[in-house]
Coordinates of C-alpha atoms in Angstrom, one line a residue:
M1 CA -4.1 27.9 31.1
S2 CA -6.5 29.0 34.1
D3 CA -6.7 32.8 33.3
T4 CA -10.0 33.8 32.1
S5 CA -8.8 36.5 29.9
R6 CA -5.8 36.8 27.9
T7 CA -4.2 38.6 24.9
Y8 CA -1.9 37.0 22.2
D9 CA -0.6 38.3 18.8
V10 CA -2.3 35.3 17.1
V11 CA -5.1 32.9 18.2
V12 CA -5.3 29.7 16.2
L13 CA -8.5 27.6 16.3
G14 CA -7.9 24.2 15.7
A15 CA -4.7 22.1 16.5
G16 CA -4.5 19.7 13.7
P17 CA -1.5 19.7 11.3
V18 CA -2.5 22.8 9.8
G19 CA -3.0 24.9 12.8
E20 CA 0.1 23.4 14.4
N21 CA 2.2 24.6 11.5
V22 CA 0.5 28.1 11.4
A23 CA 1.2 28.5 15.2
D24 CA 4.7 27.2 14.7
R25 CA 5.4 29.8 12.1
T26 CA 4.0 32.7 13.7
R27 CA 5.8 31.9 16.9
A28 CA 9.0 31.5 15.3
A29 CA 8.6 35.0 13.8
G30 CA 8.3 36.5 17.3
L31 CA 4.5 36.7 17.7
S32 CA 2.9 35.5 20.7
T33 CA 0.6 32.5 19.6
V34 CA -1.9 30.5 21.5
I35 CA -3.9 27.3 20.0
V36 CA -7.3 26.1 20.7
E37 CA -8.5 22.6 20.5
R38 CA -11.5 20.6 21.8
E39 CA -10.3 17.1 20.6
L40 CA -6.7 15.5 20.1
L41 CA -3.6 17.7 19.1
G42 CA -2.9 16.5 15.9
G43 CA -6.5 16.4 14.4
E44 CA -8.2 14.3 11.8
C45 CA -5.0 13.4 9.9
S46 CA -3.1 12.0 12.8
F47 CA -5.8 10.2 14.6
W48 CA -8.6 9.3 12.3
A49 CA -7.8 9.7 8.6
C50 CA -4.3 9.8 7.0
E51 CA -2.1 7.9 9.6
P52 CA -4.4 5.2 10.7
S53 CA -5.8 4.4 7.1
K54 CA -2.2 4.2 5.8
A55 CA -1.3 1.8 8.7
L56 CA -3.9 -0.3 7.6
L57 CA -3.2 -0.2 4.0
R58 CA 0.7 -0.7 4.2
P59 CA 0.5 -4.5 5.1
V60 CA -2.0 -5.0 2.3
L61 CA 0.2 -3.1 -0.3
A62 CA 3.2 -4.9 0.9
R63 CA 1.7 -8.4 0.6
A64 CA 0.2 -7.5 -2.9
D65 CA 3.8 -6.7 -4.0
A66 CA 5.2 -9.8 -2.6
R67 CA 2.7 -11.9 -4.3
R68 CA 4.1 -10.6 -7.6
V69 CA 7.8 -11.5 -6.8
P70 CA 8.8 -15.0 -7.9
G71 CA 10.3 -17.1 -5.2
L72 CA 8.4 -15.0 -2.7
R73 CA 4.5 -15.4 -3.5
H74 CA 4.2 -18.6 -1.8
A75 CA 5.5 -17.3 1.4
V76 CA 2.6 -14.8 1.6
D77 CA -0.4 -16.9 0.4
G78 CA -1.8 -16.8 3.8
P79 CA -4.3 -14.3 5.1
L80 CA -3.0 -11.3 6.8
D81 CA -2.7 -11.3 10.7
V82 CA -5.4 -9.2 11.4
A83 CA -4.5 -8.6 15.2
A84 CA -1.0 -7.6 14.2
V85 CA -2.3 -5.1 11.7
L86 CA -4.5 -3.4 14.0
S87 CA -2.1 -3.3 16.6
H88 CA 0.3 -1.6 14.1
R89 CA -2.5 0.8 13.5
D90 CA -2.9 1.8 17.1
D91 CA 0.8 2.2 17.5
M92 CA 0.9 4.6 14.7
V93 CA -1.9 6.8 16.3
N94 CA -0.4 6.4 19.7
H95 CA -3.2 4.7 20.9
W96 CA -5.3 8.0 20.4
H97 CA -3.1 9.7 23.0
D98 CA -1.7 13.2 22.2
E99 CA 0.8 13.8 24.9
D100 CA 3.6 14.0 22.4
Q101 CA 1.7 16.8 20.4
V102 CA 1.5 18.7 23.9
E103 CA 5.2 18.2 24.4
W104 CA 5.8 19.6 21.0
L105 CA 3.8 22.6 21.5
E106 CA 5.5 23.3 24.7
S107 CA 9.2 23.0 22.9
V108 CA 8.0 25.7 20.4
S109 CA 6.5 28.1 23.2
V110 CA 3.0 27.9 21.8
D111 CA 0.5 28.0 24.6
L112 CA -2.6 25.6 24.5
V113 CA -6.3 26.2 25.6
R114 CA -8.3 22.8 25.5
G115 CA -11.8 23.5 24.8
H116 CA -14.6 24.3 22.2
G117 CA -13.6 27.8 20.7
R118 CA -16.0 30.2 19.1
L119 CA -15.4 33.6 17.4
D120 CA -17.0 36.4 19.7
G121 CA -16.3 39.5 17.5
P122 CA -13.5 41.0 15.7
R123 CA -10.0 39.4 16.9
R124 CA -11.8 37.5 19.9
V125 CA -12.3 33.8 20.7
V126 CA -14.2 32.6 23.4
V127 CA -13.3 28.9 24.9
S128 CA -15.8 26.8 26.8
T129 CA -13.3 24.5 28.8
P130 CA -14.0 20.8 29.6
D131 CA -14.2 21.8 33.4
G132 CA -17.1 24.3 32.6
Q133 CA -15.0 27.4 32.7
T134 CA -14.9 30.0 30.1
V135 CA -11.6 31.7 28.7
R136 CA -11.6 34.8 26.5
L137 CA -8.5 35.0 24.1
D138 CA -8.0 38.6 22.4
A139 CA -5.7 38.8 19.3
R140 CA -3.9 41.7 18.6
V141 CA -3.0 40.8 15.0
A142 CA -4.8 37.8 13.7
V143 CA -7.2 34.9 14.3
A144 CA -6.5 31.8 11.9
V145 CA -9.4 29.2 11.6
C146 CA -7.9 25.8 11.1
T147 CA -11.0 23.7 12.1
G148 CA -10.8 21.3 9.1
T149 CA -13.7 19.3 8.0
D150 CA -16.2 16.4 9.1
T151 CA -17.9 13.6 6.7
A152 CA -20.6 15.1 4.5
L153 CA -23.4 12.6 4.9
P154 CA -26.3 12.1 2.6
D155 CA -29.9 13.2 3.5
L156 CA -31.3 10.1 4.3
P157 CA -34.4 9.7 6.5
H158 CA -33.3 9.0 10.2
L159 CA -29.8 8.3 9.2
D160 CA -28.7 10.2 12.3
T161 CA -30.4 7.2 14.4
V162 CA -28.6 4.5 12.6
R163 CA -25.1 3.4 13.6
H164 CA -22.9 3.9 10.6
W165 CA -19.4 4.5 9.9
T166 CA -17.3 7.6 8.7
N167 CA -13.7 7.8 8.2
R168 CA -13.3 7.9 12.2
E169 CA -15.1 4.5 12.7
V170 CA -13.7 2.8 9.6
T171 CA -10.1 3.6 10.4
G172 CA -10.5 3.0 14.0
A173 CA -12.5 -0.4 14.1
D174 CA -11.1 -3.3 16.3
T175 CA -12.9 -6.0 14.5
V176 CA -13.3 -6.9 11.0
P177 CA -17.0 -6.9 9.9
A178 CA -18.0 -9.9 7.9
R179 CA -19.9 -7.7 5.4
L180 CA -19.2 -4.0 4.9
V181 CA -20.8 -1.6 2.4
V182 CA -19.0 1.3 1.2
V183 CA -21.0 4.3 0.0
G184 CA -18.8 6.5 -2.5
G185 CA -16.2 6.4 -5.0
G186 CA -13.6 8.7 -3.8
V187 CA -10.1 8.4 -2.3
V188 CA -11.7 7.3 1.2
A189 CA -14.0 4.8 -0.4
V190 CA -11.4 2.9 -2.7
E191 CA -8.7 2.9 0.1
M192 CA -10.8 1.6 2.7
A193 CA -12.5 -0.9 0.4
T194 CA -9.0 -2.2 -0.3
A195 CA -7.9 -2.4 3.2
W196 CA -11.0 -4.1 4.8
R197 CA -11.4 -6.5 1.8
A198 CA -7.8 -7.7 2.4
L199 CA -8.5 -8.0 6.1
G200 CA -11.4 -10.4 5.4
S201 CA -14.6 -8.3 4.9
E202 CA -16.9 -8.9 2.0
V203 CA -17.1 -5.6 0.5
T204 CA -19.9 -4.1 -1.7
M205 CA -19.2 -0.5 -3.0
L206 CA -22.0 1.5 -4.0
V207 CA -21.1 4.5 -6.3
R208 CA -23.6 6.8 -7.5
G209 CA -21.8 8.0 -10.6
E210 CA -20.2 5.8 -13.4
G211 CA -16.6 5.7 -12.2
L212 CA -14.1 5.8 -9.3
L213 CA -11.7 8.8 -8.6
V214 CA -13.7 10.9 -11.1
R215 CA -11.5 14.0 -10.4
M216 CA -8.3 12.2 -11.9
E217 CA -7.6 10.9 -15.3
P218 CA -10.1 8.2 -16.1
F219 CA -7.7 5.6 -16.6
A220 CA -6.8 5.9 -12.9
G221 CA -10.2 4.9 -11.6
E222 CA -10.6 2.4 -14.4
L223 CA -7.4 0.6 -13.2
V224 CA -8.3 0.8 -9.5
A225 CA -11.7 -0.6 -10.6
D226 CA -10.1 -3.7 -12.1
S227 CA -8.0 -4.5 -9.3
L228 CA -11.0 -4.1 -6.7
R229 CA -13.2 -6.6 -8.9
E230 CA -10.2 -8.8 -8.9
A231 CA -9.8 -8.8 -5.1
G232 CA -13.5 -9.6 -4.9
V233 CA -15.2 -6.4 -4.1
D234 CA -18.8 -6.2 -5.3
L235 CA -18.6 -2.8 -7.2
R236 CA -21.8 -1.2 -8.4
F237 CA -22.0 1.9 -10.4
G238 CA -25.4 4.1 -10.8
A239 CA -26.3 3.1 -7.3
S240 CA -27.9 5.6 -5.1
V241 CA -29.0 4.7 -1.6
T242 CA -32.4 5.9 -0.4
S243 CA -32.7 4.2 2.9
V244 CA -30.5 2.7 5.8
T245 CA -32.1 1.1 8.8
R246 CA -31.2 -1.4 11.4
P247 CA -34.4 -3.0 12.2
S248 CA -33.0 -5.3 15.0
G249 CA -31.4 -2.4 16.9
P250 CA -27.8 -1.0 17.0
D251 CA -26.2 -4.3 16.9
G252 CA -28.3 -5.8 14.4
D253 CA -27.9 -5.9 10.6
V254 CA -28.0 -3.0 8.6
H255 CA -30.6 -2.9 5.9
V256 CA -29.8 -0.8 2.5
V257 CA -32.6 0.2 0.0
L258 CA -31.4 1.4 -3.3
S259 CA -33.2 3.7 -5.7
D260 CA -33.5 0.9 -8.2
G261 CA -35.5 -1.3 -5.6
G262 CA -32.5 -3.3 -4.7
R263 CA -31.8 -4.3 -1.2
L264 CA -28.7 -5.2 0.7
E265 CA -27.8 -6.4 4.2
A266 CA -24.5 -6.1 6.0
D267 CA -22.8 -5.8 9.2
D268 CA -21.6 -2.1 9.0
I269 CA -22.0 0.5 6.3
L270 CA -19.3 3.3 5.5
F271 CA -20.1 6.7 4.1
A272 CA -17.3 8.0 2.2
T273 CA -19.5 10.9 0.4
G274 CA -17.4 14.0 0.6
R275 CA -16.5 16.4 3.3
T276 CA -18.2 19.3 4.8
P277 CA -16.5 22.4 6.6
R278 CA -16.2 22.3 10.6
T279 CA -17.6 25.9 10.8
G280 CA -21.2 25.2 12.2
D281 CA -20.5 26.2 15.7
I282 CA -17.2 28.2 15.7
G283 CA -19.2 31.7 16.0
L284 CA -19.0 33.0 12.3
E285 CA -22.3 34.7 12.9
A286 CA -20.5 37.1 15.3
V287 CA -18.4 38.5 12.5
G288 CA -21.0 38.5 9.9
L289 CA -20.4 35.2 8.3
T290 CA -22.8 32.0 7.9
P291 CA -22.4 29.2 10.1
G292 CA -21.5 25.9 8.2
D293 CA -20.2 27.7 5.0
W294 CA -16.9 27.1 3.7
L295 CA -14.4 30.2 4.1
T296 CA -13.4 31.9 1.1
V297 CA -10.0 33.3 1.2
D298 CA -7.2 34.9 -1.2
D299 CA -4.0 33.4 -2.0
T300 CA -2.5 34.6 1.3
F301 CA -5.5 33.1 3.1
Q302 CA -7.1 36.2 4.5
V303 CA -10.9 35.6 4.6
T304 CA -12.2 37.7 1.7
A305 CA -15.6 38.7 3.5
I306 CA -13.7 40.5 6.4
E307 CA -12.7 43.9 5.4
D308 CA -10.0 44.7 7.6
G309 CA -8.1 41.4 7.2
W310 CA -7.6 40.0 10.7
L311 CA -9.4 36.8 10.0
Y312 CA -7.4 33.9 8.1
A313 CA -8.7 30.2 7.1
V314 CA -6.2 27.8 6.5
G315 CA -6.3 24.2 5.4
D316 CA -9.5 22.2 4.3
V317 CA -11.8 24.8 5.9
N318 CA -11.1 27.0 3.0
H319 CA -12.1 24.3 0.4
R320 CA -9.1 24.9 -1.7
A321 CA -7.4 21.6 -1.4
L322 CA -8.5 19.1 0.9
M323 CA -5.4 17.3 1.7
T324 CA -3.1 17.4 5.0
H325 CA 0.3 18.1 3.0
Q326 CA -1.5 21.0 1.1
G327 CA -3.0 22.3 4.2
K328 CA 0.6 22.2 5.9
Y329 CA 1.8 24.1 2.8
Q330 CA -0.8 26.6 3.2
A331 CA 0.2 27.1 6.8
R332 CA 3.9 27.4 5.7
I333 CA 2.7 30.6 3.6
A334 CA -0.1 31.8 6.0
G335 CA 2.1 32.2 9.2
P336 CA 4.8 34.2 7.6
V337 CA 2.1 36.2 5.8
I338 CA 0.4 37.2 9.1
A339 CA 4.0 38.0 10.6
A340 CA 5.1 40.0 7.6
R341 CA 2.0 42.0 8.0
A342 CA 2.2 42.4 11.5
N343 CA 5.8 43.8 11.3
G344 CA 4.9 46.1 8.4
E345 CA 7.0 44.2 5.9
P346 CA 6.2 43.7 2.2
V347 CA 4.2 40.8 1.2
D348 CA 5.5 38.7 -2.0
T349 CA 2.2 37.7 -3.8
G350 CA 3.5 37.1 -7.2
R351 CA 3.4 33.7 -8.9
W352 CA 5.5 31.3 -6.7
G353 CA 6.3 34.3 -4.3
K354 CA 6.8 33.0 -0.7
H355 CA 3.7 34.7 0.5
T356 CA 1.3 33.2 -2.0
A357 CA -0.4 29.7 -2.5
T358 CA 0.4 28.9 -6.3
A359 CA 0.8 25.1 -5.8
D360 CA -2.9 25.0 -4.7
S361 CA -4.0 25.4 -8.3
A362 CA -0.9 24.8 -10.4
A363 CA 0.8 21.7 -8.7
L364 CA -1.4 19.9 -6.3
P365 CA 0.0 16.3 -5.4
Q366 CA -1.9 13.5 -4.4
V367 CA -1.5 9.8 -3.8
V368 CA -4.2 7.2 -3.4
F369 CA -2.9 4.2 -1.6
T370 CA -4.8 1.5 -3.5
D371 CA -3.4 -1.6 -5.3
P372 CA -2.4 -0.3 -7.8
E373 CA -1.4 3.3 -6.3
V374 CA -2.4 6.2 -8.1
A375 CA -0.3 9.5 -7.9
S376 CA -1.1 12.9 -9.6
V377 CA -0.1 16.3 -9.6
G378 CA -1.0 19.4 -11.5
L379 CA -3.8 19.3 -14.1
T380 CA -5.6 16.6 -15.7
A381 CA -6.1 16.7 -19.5
R382 CA -9.6 17.7 -19.1
E383 CA -8.7 20.6 -16.7
A384 CA -5.9 21.8 -19.0
E385 CA -8.5 21.9 -21.8
H386 CA -11.1 23.7 -20.0
A387 CA -8.3 26.2 -18.7
G388 CA -7.7 27.1 -22.6
L389 CA -4.3 25.6 -22.7
R390 CA -3.0 24.2 -26.0
T391 CA -1.6 20.9 -24.9
K392 CA -0.3 17.5 -25.9
V393 CA -1.3 14.4 -24.0
V394 CA 1.6 11.8 -23.8
D395 CA 0.7 8.4 -22.5
N396 CA 2.9 5.2 -22.0
D397 CA 2.2 1.7 -20.2
F398 CA 4.9 0.6 -17.5
G399 CA 5.1 -2.3 -19.7
S400 CA 7.9 -0.7 -21.6
V401 CA 10.0 0.1 -18.5
A402 CA 12.4 -2.9 -17.3
G403 CA 12.6 -1.6 -13.8
A404 CA 8.7 -2.2 -13.5
F405 CA 9.1 -6.0 -14.4
Q406 CA 12.0 -5.9 -12.0
Y407 CA 9.6 -4.8 -9.3
A408 CA 6.9 -7.2 -10.0
E409 CA 6.0 -10.0 -12.4
G410 CA 3.3 -9.1 -14.9
Y411 CA 3.5 -5.3 -13.9
Q412 CA 0.6 -3.5 -15.0
G413 CA 0.5 0.4 -15.0
R414 CA 0.2 3.5 -17.0
A415 CA 1.5 7.2 -17.0
R416 CA 0.3 10.2 -18.5
L417 CA 2.1 13.7 -19.1
V418 CA 0.2 16.7 -19.9
I419 CA 2.2 19.3 -21.8
D420 CA 1.6 22.8 -22.4
L421 CA 2.7 23.4 -26.1
D422 CA 3.0 27.2 -25.8
R423 CA 5.4 27.3 -22.9
G424 CA 7.0 23.9 -23.4
V425 CA 6.5 22.5 -20.1
V426 CA 4.7 19.9 -18.2
V427 CA 1.4 21.2 -16.4
G428 CA 0.2 17.6 -15.3
A429 CA 1.3 14.1 -14.6
T430 CA -0.5 10.8 -13.5
F431 CA 1.0 7.5 -12.7
V432 CA -0.9 4.4 -11.8
G433 CA 0.7 1.2 -10.8
P434 CA 2.4 -0.7 -7.8
G435 CA 5.1 1.2 -6.0
I436 CA 4.9 4.5 -7.9
A437 CA 3.9 6.8 -5.0
E438 CA 7.5 8.1 -4.6
L439 CA 7.8 9.1 -8.3
L440 CA 5.3 11.8 -7.7
Y441 CA 7.9 14.3 -6.1
S442 CA 10.0 14.4 -9.4
A443 CA 6.9 15.4 -11.3
T444 CA 6.0 17.9 -8.7
V445 CA 9.5 19.5 -8.8
V446 CA 9.1 19.6 -12.9
I447 CA 5.9 21.4 -12.8
V448 CA 6.7 23.8 -9.8
S449 CA 10.1 24.7 -11.5
E450 CA 8.3 24.7 -15.1
V451 CA 11.6 23.0 -16.4
P452 CA 11.4 23.0 -20.0
V453 CA 10.7 19.6 -21.7
D454 CA 13.7 19.8 -24.0
R455 CA 15.8 20.1 -20.8
L456 CA 14.1 17.0 -19.3
W457 CA 15.8 15.0 -21.9
H458 CA 19.1 15.5 -20.0
A459 CA 17.6 14.2 -16.6
V460 CA 18.8 10.5 -17.0
P461 CA 16.7 7.9 -15.1
A462 CA 18.9 5.0 -13.6
F463 CA 18.4 1.6 -15.2
P464 CA 16.7 -0.5 -14.2
T465 CA 14.1 1.8 -12.1
I466 CA 10.5 2.4 -12.5
S467 CA 11.4 6.2 -12.9
E468 CA 12.5 5.1 -16.4
I469 CA 8.9 5.8 -17.3
W470 CA 10.1 9.4 -17.7
L471 CA 12.3 8.6 -20.5
R472 CA 9.6 6.5 -22.2
L473 CA 7.3 9.5 -22.0
L474 CA 9.9 11.9 -23.4
E475 CA 10.6 9.6 -26.2
T476 CA 6.9 9.1 -27.1
H477 CA 6.5 13.1 -27.0
R478 CA 9.6 13.5 -29.4
G479 CA 8.1 10.8 -31.7

């Protein structure tokens, strides 16, 4: 790409999993497409979030499971092989090289421009390339912003001068800090506390609120908190940070001051305090939008503030569902939407229609890879109540399931269904326990398909499997 000016049907800004999927779908529909990326193709998920974090967690969870199996626990009593775990992590991220992603783009005939892309008016993106050139890209049909998010850091004095960790540093570290402070109580915080405690760090978690994973069912955070404490994590609720410094320089101890006057010292500090849209320097002002804002979209991912509909925002940047798999789902809708409109074809925007993102609000699945694992989809009991639904909440402990005890001695976990009584369907499901992540897809299918609860009685789980929890939940519902 040496030409200084080119025209395509579609310009995609950001080559993470979401941007790649948008580009793949528009190109498959016959629209010429170019993708712009200033970092590694594959984005945050592939190199600094989902993939490396799960590579760190997999040995941790496998050992935890093995320790619960009679005849096996003594074989895994020793510490993890830290060097092997970190080497596995490096392999999973291809040692932070993206050649395979470039080859894939070439295989689907999507062009690539490396550099920092900014909007420069309607349907136009200007790219500043690493070699100092400027490339202008004009879009006949659409520009799709798929730039994702960055860590949202707290407003602390001089924090930008203090070496600290975000999701990038915590997933890419090549040594284990003796003492690690984790600020936050969400998914990144609990997963990384789980991983680095198992790898040998003394971990202190500072949680501003009174619970973990507060957007999920309350029992999920409670069970994870119990497990973290059992693993030796110093878990402190109601703890707000007021100051972070390294008085001895960037390689010295980090000093943390809390709002109650308490003080901590550690080797490193991780801020897992939410996400902020990566829109501060992509030229939003050139099209009448505010830099740094989330991009509000309709259910087809058109940015609602742009009247003639050429601008789309897909993935985390639209703030609908900040998860990779959901961003890819959005891309699988947005790409065909762009193509349908370009070709003058009808757009199916009905509930569960092929051109509308119903799952973002009705069937959003998520797994938290802690010990125990947490998996949820759809509405929590609280969300269903706020939505005005007449519901029944059905709970069961996994202690009633033979497959759970086959999986692990002393298995502990809990499951919940939220049932819409007026429609007779499941609208929410949560599972907490070892090895339950793979239960989630069945619950997702149940909610998306709106299977009547009475029909589920005829979906027989095999014995003895953990999935027999479905039968126990339905038995409880029937009374």
